[in-house]
């Protein structure tokens, strides 16, 4: 079956530093990848949609300069949280859509803690 | 604009009881997909079902069943003879056309936290 991995699964960083999270589709190509954020006991909120080779489309209220998304290949998208602050602590989940389908496969998530 | 409402924040049942999780959606599109996901404490989403807007047939998979009613814009999920392992947060989600790119994007309901007691 289609598998999406995320790395790292957990990361703790100090306030002011930047953190990069990778999302990979392991056995399929994905033209579109999505990044979600989930605060404790809340729903998944879509942050941005990234298409391979083009700029990401950010949802309203998401700072594109703070959450840098790069989708350099059909199997890899990265989310960089720049100058992280404690309020950025959250569970970040990516998903990937295979070419020419309406399926969506989710990664296991990355738990970010900013101290 | 698309919207998914899961009015039940938390539900607590005793093992072997049946439980229904409600989901109501809003969309202007005629082509859309509806999903249910389970999120156990580990956090990883588990896909349960996908339904497209043209298929109103109800579905049963083991102890799980889904009732899709376009007339009421609902896509309810029933667990029969619940078990402790069913304890999790369940999300209903809707995908509709993201017109800017021609792709689809998915939004989630607030989720229903299900507690099944032994």
Tab-separated table of C-alpha atoms in Angstrom:
chain	number	residue	atom	x	y	z
A	1	UNK	CA	0.000	0.000	0.000
A	2	UNK	CA	0.927	3.650	-0.327
A	3	UNK	CA	3.203	4.788	2.473
A	4	UNK	CA	4.122	8.268	3.555
A	5	UNK	CA	6.940	8.829	5.999
A	6	UNK	CA	7.851	11.839	8.064
A	7	UNK	CA	11.148	12.671	9.643
A	8	UNK	CA	11.755	13.342	12.418
A	9	UNK	CA	8.906	11.864	14.407
A	10	UNK	CA	9.715	14.082	17.372
A	11	UNK	CA	11.869	17.155	17.685
A	12	UNK	CA	12.645	19.514	20.520
A	13	UNK	CA	14.278	22.799	19.678
A	14	UNK	CA	15.082	26.056	21.359
A	15	UNK	CA	13.149	29.212	20.725
A	16	UNK	CA	14.570	31.165	17.808
A	17	UNK	CA	15.987	28.211	15.918
A	18	UNK	CA	14.636	26.704	12.702
A	19	UNK	CA	13.404	23.165	12.258
A	20	UNK	CA	12.953	21.202	9.044
A	21	UNK	CA	10.418	18.392	8.716
A	22	UNK	CA	10.545	16.010	5.771
A	23	UNK	CA	7.612	14.260	4.164
A	24	UNK	CA	8.282	11.453	1.706
A	25	UNK	CA	6.022	9.269	-0.385
A	26	UNK	CA	7.868	5.965	-0.327
A	27	UNK	CA	6.246	3.937	-3.066
A	28	UNK	CA	4.384	6.404	-5.227
A	29	UNK	CA	4.797	9.794	-6.842
A	30	UNK	CA	2.815	12.697	-5.530
A	31	UNK	CA	2.276	15.892	-7.429
A	32	UNK	CA	0.490	17.364	-4.449
A	33	UNK	CA	1.371	17.260	-0.784
A	34	UNK	CA	-0.472	18.872	2.074
A	35	UNK	CA	0.708	20.121	5.454
A	36	UNK	CA	-1.566	20.130	8.476
A	37	UNK	CA	-1.103	21.309	12.035
A	38	UNK	CA	-2.904	19.836	14.992
A	39	UNK	CA	-2.921	21.405	18.444
A	40	UNK	CA	-3.741	19.193	21.430
A	41	UNK	CA	-7.331	17.986	21.430
A	42	UNK	CA	-8.092	19.919	18.284
A	43	UNK	CA	-8.696	19.052	14.668
A	44	UNK	CA	-6.255	19.023	11.801
A	45	UNK	CA	-5.961	22.434	10.226
A	46	UNK	CA	-4.703	22.655	6.667
A	47	UNK	CA	-1.709	24.964	6.495
A	48	UNK	CA	-0.722	24.747	2.859
A	49	UNK	CA	-0.911	22.778	-0.337
A	50	UNK	CA	2.299	22.218	-2.222
A	51	UNK	CA	2.648	21.167	-5.822
A	52	UNK	CA	5.886	19.780	-7.156
A	53	UNK	CA	7.968	22.441	-8.799
A	54	UNK	CA	5.774	25.381	-7.881
A	55	UNK	CA	5.136	27.636	-4.922
A	56	UNK	CA	2.955	26.396	-2.117
A	57	UNK	CA	-0.531	27.762	-1.612
A	58	UNK	CA	-1.024	28.815	1.989
A	59	UNK	CA	-4.303	28.913	3.855
A	60	UNK	CA	-5.515	32.185	5.228
A	61	UNK	CA	-3.736	33.142	8.418
A	62	UNK	CA	-0.676	30.959	7.835
A	63	UNK	CA	2.549	32.963	7.581
A	64	UNK	CA	4.393	31.791	4.504
A	65	UNK	CA	7.650	33.390	5.640
A	66	UNK	CA	7.513	31.483	8.877
A	67	UNK	CA	6.469	28.125	7.467
A	68	UNK	CA	8.613	27.554	4.409
A	69	UNK	CA	7.474	24.736	2.181
A	70	UNK	CA	9.551	23.193	-0.555
A	71	UNK	CA	8.320	20.449	-2.867
A	72	UNK	CA	11.429	19.770	-4.884
A	73	UNK	CA	10.556	16.341	-6.203
A	74	UNK	CA	7.582	14.072	-6.725
A	75	UNK	CA	8.412	12.189	-3.547
A	76	UNK	CA	9.636	14.828	-1.126
A	77	UNK	CA	8.206	17.916	0.498
A	78	UNK	CA	9.767	19.796	3.384
A	79	UNK	CA	8.317	22.167	5.943
A	80	UNK	CA	10.729	24.493	7.701
A	81	UNK	CA	9.526	26.308	10.783
A	82	UNK	CA	11.724	29.383	10.947
A	83	UNK	CA	12.550	31.214	14.163
A	84	UNK	CA	10.382	28.818	16.117
A	85	UNK	CA	8.550	29.978	19.225
A	86	UNK	CA	6.782	27.987	21.934
A	87	UNK	CA	3.406	28.703	20.322
A	88	UNK	CA	4.610	26.788	17.247
A	89	UNK	CA	4.724	23.630	19.341
A	90	UNK	CA	2.267	21.302	17.675
A	91	UNK	CA	1.752	18.051	15.819
A	92	UNK	CA	2.524	18.502	12.124
A	93	UNK	CA	1.091	16.006	9.674
A	94	UNK	CA	1.730	15.772	5.971
A	95	UNK	CA	-0.249	13.941	3.349
A	96	UNK	CA	0.439	13.074	-0.257
A	97	UNK	CA	-1.828	12.604	-3.223
A	98	UNK	CA	-0.696	10.169	-5.927
A	99	UNK	CA	-0.738	11.245	-9.539
A	100	UNK	CA	-4.152	11.217	-11.182
A	101	UNK	CA	-6.059	10.024	-8.137
A	102	UNK	CA	-8.185	11.517	-5.416
A	103	UNK	CA	-6.618	9.367	-2.753
A	104	UNK	CA	-4.722	11.003	0.084
A	105	UNK	CA	-2.225	9.212	2.283
A	106	UNK	CA	-1.117	10.619	5.607
A	107	UNK	CA	2.254	10.519	7.268
A	108	UNK	CA	2.615	9.508	10.917
A	109	UNK	CA	3.147	13.092	12.048
A	110	UNK	CA	5.947	15.054	13.680
A	111	UNK	CA	5.628	16.349	17.196
A	112	UNK	CA	7.439	19.653	17.557
A	113	UNK	CA	8.209	21.096	20.963
A	114	UNK	CA	9.799	24.519	21.180
A	115	UNK	CA	11.325	25.364	24.539
B	1	UNK	CA	-16.896	27.184	1.036
B	2	UNK	CA	-16.690	23.728	2.508
B	3	UNK	CA	-17.465	22.845	6.073
B	4	UNK	CA	-17.648	19.715	8.184
B	5	UNK	CA	-19.525	19.604	11.467
B	6	UNK	CA	-19.134	16.912	14.072
B	7	UNK	CA	-21.441	18.087	16.798
B	8	UNK	CA	-20.505	15.376	19.279
B	9	UNK	CA	-17.328	16.393	21.070
B	10	UNK	CA	-17.079	13.320	23.279
B	11	UNK	CA	-19.046	10.118	23.559
B	12	UNK	CA	-18.664	7.540	26.294
B	13	UNK	CA	-20.133	4.062	25.961
B	14	UNK	CA	-19.794	0.714	27.651
B	15	UNK	CA	-18.239	-2.125	25.737
B	16	UNK	CA	-20.626	-3.973	23.404
B	17	UNK	CA	-22.885	-0.975	22.996
B	18	UNK	CA	-23.514	0.390	19.528
B	19	UNK	CA	-22.500	3.977	18.903
B	20	UNK	CA	-23.141	6.381	16.041
B	21	UNK	CA	-20.878	9.298	15.244
B	22	UNK	CA	-22.542	12.102	13.346
B	23	UNK	CA	-21.094	14.115	10.492
B	24	UNK	CA	-22.800	16.906	8.569
B	25	UNK	CA	-21.093	18.644	5.695
B	26	UNK	CA	-21.554	21.680	3.487
B	27	UNK	CA	-20.304	22.078	-0.035
B	28	UNK	CA	-21.332	23.798	-3.238
B	29	UNK	CA	-19.643	21.246	-5.428
B	30	UNK	CA	-21.470	18.345	-6.998
B	31	UNK	CA	-18.293	16.265	-7.011
B	32	UNK	CA	-16.727	15.656	-3.648
B	33	UNK	CA	-15.397	12.929	-1.397
B	34	UNK	CA	-16.154	12.143	2.205
B	35	UNK	CA	-13.852	10.315	4.579
B	36	UNK	CA	-13.672	8.938	8.069
B	37	UNK	CA	-10.368	8.621	9.896
B	38	UNK	CA	-9.478	7.192	13.269
B	39	UNK	CA	-6.752	8.810	15.342
B	40	UNK	CA	-5.555	6.655	18.247
B	41	UNK	CA	-3.412	8.136	21.025
B	42	UNK	CA	-0.282	7.546	18.943
B	43	UNK	CA	-1.477	10.315	16.647
B	44	UNK	CA	-1.210	8.521	13.333
B	45	UNK	CA	-4.348	8.803	11.233
B	46	UNK	CA	-5.951	5.549	10.207
B	47	UNK	CA	-8.049	5.659	7.059
B	48	UNK	CA	-11.456	4.013	7.485
B	49	UNK	CA	-13.538	4.844	4.433
B	50	UNK	CA	-13.873	7.080	1.401
B	51	UNK	CA	-17.149	7.837	-0.343
B	52	UNK	CA	-17.682	9.878	-3.486
B	53	UNK	CA	-20.673	12.129	-3.928
B	54	UNK	CA	-22.223	9.931	-6.588
B	55	UNK	CA	-22.308	6.809	-4.499
B	56	UNK	CA	-24.971	6.897	-1.808
B	57	UNK	CA	-24.864	3.214	-1.048
B	58	UNK	CA	-24.372	2.452	2.583
B	59	UNK	CA	-21.370	0.382	3.454
B	60	UNK	CA	-20.598	-2.191	6.076
B	61	UNK	CA	-17.153	-3.396	7.013
B	62	UNK	CA	-17.135	-5.757	9.929
B	63	UNK	CA	-18.418	-3.852	12.962
B	64	UNK	CA	-18.279	-0.557	11.097
B	65	UNK	CA	-21.034	0.852	8.925
B	66	UNK	CA	-21.602	4.149	7.210
B	67	UNK	CA	-24.810	5.912	6.234
B	68	UNK	CA	-24.463	8.535	3.493
B	69	UNK	CA	-27.542	10.719	2.973
B	70	UNK	CA	-27.119	13.490	0.409
B	71	UNK	CA	-30.598	14.821	1.159
B	72	UNK	CA	-29.481	15.757	4.669
B	73	UNK	CA	-25.762	16.235	3.838
B	74	UNK	CA	-24.829	13.664	6.419
B	75	UNK	CA	-22.299	10.861	6.525
B	76	UNK	CA	-22.750	9.059	9.818
B	77	UNK	CA	-20.552	6.289	11.173
B	78	UNK	CA	-21.795	3.464	13.385
B	79	UNK	CA	-19.692	1.073	15.403
B	80	UNK	CA	-21.590	-2.043	16.385
B	81	UNK	CA	-20.679	-3.923	19.559
B	82	UNK	CA	-17.996	-1.416	20.497
B	83	UNK	CA	-14.726	-2.559	22.005
B	84	UNK	CA	-12.160	-0.841	24.199
B	85	UNK	CA	-9.760	-0.728	21.241
B	86	UNK	CA	-12.238	1.514	19.448
B	87	UNK	CA	-11.387	4.304	21.872
B	88	UNK	CA	-9.905	7.080	19.778
B	89	UNK	CA	-10.724	10.353	18.112
B	90	UNK	CA	-12.695	9.979	14.917
B	91	UNK	CA	-12.588	12.607	12.201
B	92	UNK	CA	-14.953	13.127	9.325
B	93	UNK	CA	-13.403	14.917	6.353
B	94	UNK	CA	-14.486	16.422	3.053
B	95	UNK	CA	-12.524	16.868	-0.159
B	96	UNK	CA	-13.793	19.158	-2.838
B	97	UNK	CA	-12.221	20.671	-5.887
B	98	UNK	CA	-9.564	23.245	-5.151
B	99	UNK	CA	-10.324	25.354	-8.118
B	100	UNK	CA	-7.061	27.317	-8.273
B	101	UNK	CA	-4.999	24.259	-9.068
B	102	UNK	CA	-7.646	21.865	-10.238
B	103	UNK	CA	-6.755	19.517	-7.419
B	104	UNK	CA	-8.627	18.592	-4.285
B	105	UNK	CA	-8.044	19.726	-0.739
B	106	UNK	CA	-9.388	18.078	2.359
B	107	UNK	CA	-10.788	19.730	5.435
B	108	UNK	CA	-11.560	17.992	8.685
B	109	UNK	CA	-14.337	18.197	11.198
B	110	UNK	CA	-13.524	18.941	14.815
B	111	UNK	CA	-13.481	15.272	15.682
B	112	UNK	CA	-15.409	13.116	18.133
B	113	UNK	CA	-13.542	11.553	21.028
B	114	UNK	CA	-14.929	8.112	21.751
B	115	UNK	CA	-14.350	6.401	25.089
B	116	UNK	CA	-15.294	2.761	25.311
B	117	UNK	CA	-15.276	1.439	28.853
B	118	UNK	CA	-14.779	-2.201	29.697
